[in-house]
Amino acid sequence: MKILAIHGSPRTIRSTTRQLTQSVLAGAAEAGADTDLIDLCDLRVTPCTACEGCSFNGVCVYDDDVPTLVQRMKDADGIIFASPVYIDNVSGQMKIFFDRLADIIHYQVLSGKYGCSVASTHTSGGDGIVAYQNHVLNYLGVIAVGGISVATGGDSGAVDAREADARALGKKLADAIKGGFSDPKQEEEITSNREFFRDLVIENKDFRTEDYERWVRMGWIP
Ligand SMILES: Cc1cc2nc3c(=O)[nH]c(=O)nc-3n(C[C@H](O)[C@H](O)[C@H](O)COP(=O)(O)O)c2cc1C
C-alpha cells in the first residue's frame, strides 16, 4: 500500500504544512503504508497555457516533471494534497500543479483511489483550503476520507499540538485503502462528474481509443 503526499509550500523543510503532513504520513506508516512526500517547489511544473495539446493524446506540450509526478500518483493507492493558505487559496505552486491535471480529471485516470488534505495558515482559511483540495481529489475520482488544518497564529508549537490528530488521519486513510470507505455524497458527485465527462470521452474515441476502451471496461460507457 503506497501513499503519496504532494506538498505545495515553498518553505520545504521549514514548512509547517510539511511538518503536519509528515505526521499524517507517520500515522499511515504505522498502519502499514509505504509513504512518500514530494515538494512541488523542487519540481519543474510549467503553468498550463490552455493550448489543449493534451486533449489529443494526454501528453502536455511542456517537457517538465508533471508526467513523472502523475505516474507517481497512478502508482499510489492514496494521495494527500497539502498546502499553506496563501491569500485565502492554495499556494501558487499547488494551483499551477492543479491546473495541469485537467486531462487526467477529464479521463478519470486516478479513479477509485482514496485521499485526504492538509493545510496550515496563520489565522484563517485552513478549513476552506482542506475542503477545496478534497474537492479537487473528488474531481480526480478520488474519495477523500477527511482532512486537517492548523491555524498557527505564529506559534510553531501549534502543529505539535495536533500531531495525534494528524496521525489519526493518516491511519484513517490507510484503513480506507485496506478496507474501503464509503461517502454517498462524494460518490454521487464523482458519478455525476463522470457522466459530464462521458460525452467528451465518446466524442474523442477515434484518437483517445485506449481511454475510451478503459471507460467501456469500467462500465462508465453503456
Ligand atoms: C504569500 C502568503 C500569503 C498568505 N496568506 C495568508 C492568508 O490569507 N491568511 C492567513 O491566515 N495566513 C496567510 N499566510 C500565512 C501562511 O498561511 C502561514 O504562515 C502558513 O502556516 C505557512 O505554511 P508553511 O510554513 O507550510 O509555508 C500567507 C503567507 C504567505 C507567504
CSV table of C-alpha atoms and ligand atoms in Angstrom, one decimal, residues 7-12 14-19 83-89 119-126 150-152 154 159, ligand 1:
chain,number,residue,atom,x,y,z
A,7,HIS,CA,3.2,19.3,-0.8
A,8,GLY,CA,2.9,22.9,-2.0
A,9,SER,CA,4.7,25.1,0.4
A,10,PRO,CA,7.9,26.7,-1.0
A,11,ARG,CA,9.4,26.6,2.5
A,12,THR,CA,10.2,22.9,2.1
A,14,ARG,CA,10.9,24.8,7.3
A,15,SER,CA,7.2,24.4,6.3
A,16,THR,CA,4.5,23.9,9.0
A,17,THR,CA,2.3,22.3,6.3
A,18,ARG,CA,5.0,19.8,5.6
A,19,GLN,CA,5.5,19.0,9.3
A,83,SER,CA,-0.8,23.4,1.0
A,84,PRO,CA,-0.4,26.5,3.1
A,85,VAL,CA,-3.1,29.2,2.8
A,86,TYR,CA,-2.0,32.0,0.6
A,87,ILE,CA,-4.4,34.9,0.3
A,88,ASP,CA,-7.4,32.6,1.0
A,89,ASN,CA,-6.3,30.0,-1.5
A,119,ALA,CA,-3.5,22.9,5.2
A,120,SER,CA,-1.8,25.4,7.5
A,121,THR,CA,-2.5,29.0,7.9
A,122,HIS,CA,-1.6,31.9,10.2
A,123,THR,CA,-5.1,32.9,11.1
A,124,SER,CA,-7.9,31.8,8.7
A,125,GLY,CA,-8.9,29.8,5.7
A,126,GLY,CA,-7.4,26.5,6.6
A,150,VAL,CA,-3.9,24.2,11.7
A,151,ALA,CA,-4.0,28.0,12.3
A,152,THR,CA,-0.6,28.6,13.9
A,154,GLY,CA,2.7,32.4,14.6
A,159,VAL,CA,1.4,22.0,14.8
B,1,LIG,C1,2.0,34.8,0.2
B,1,LIG,C2,1.4,34.5,1.6
B,1,LIG,C3,0.1,34.6,1.7
B,1,LIG,C4,-0.6,34.3,2.9
B,1,LIG,N1,-1.9,34.4,3.1
B,1,LIG,C5,-2.5,34.1,4.2
B,1,LIG,C6,-3.9,34.3,4.4
B,1,LIG,O1,-4.6,34.7,3.5
B,1,LIG,N2,-4.4,34.0,5.6
B,1,LIG,C7,-3.7,33.6,6.7
B,1,LIG,O2,-4.2,33.4,7.8
B,1,LIG,N3,-2.3,33.4,6.5
B,1,LIG,C8,-1.7,33.6,5.4
B,1,LIG,N4,-0.4,33.4,5.2
B,1,LIG,C9,0.4,32.8,6.3
B,1,LIG,C10,0.6,31.3,6.0
B,1,LIG,O3,-0.6,30.6,5.6
B,1,LIG,C11,1.1,30.5,7.2
B,1,LIG,O4,2.2,31.1,7.7
B,1,LIG,C12,1.3,29.1,6.9
B,1,LIG,O5,1.3,28.4,8.1
B,1,LIG,C13,2.6,28.8,6.1
B,1,LIG,O6,2.7,27.5,5.9
B,1,LIG,P1,4.2,26.9,5.5
B,1,LIG,O7,5.1,27.0,6.7
B,1,LIG,O8,3.8,25.4,5.3
B,1,LIG,O9,4.6,27.6,4.3
B,1,LIG,C14,0.2,33.8,4.0
B,1,LIG,C15,1.6,33.6,3.8
B,1,LIG,C16,2.2,34.0,2.6
B,1,LIG,C17,3.7,33.8,2.4
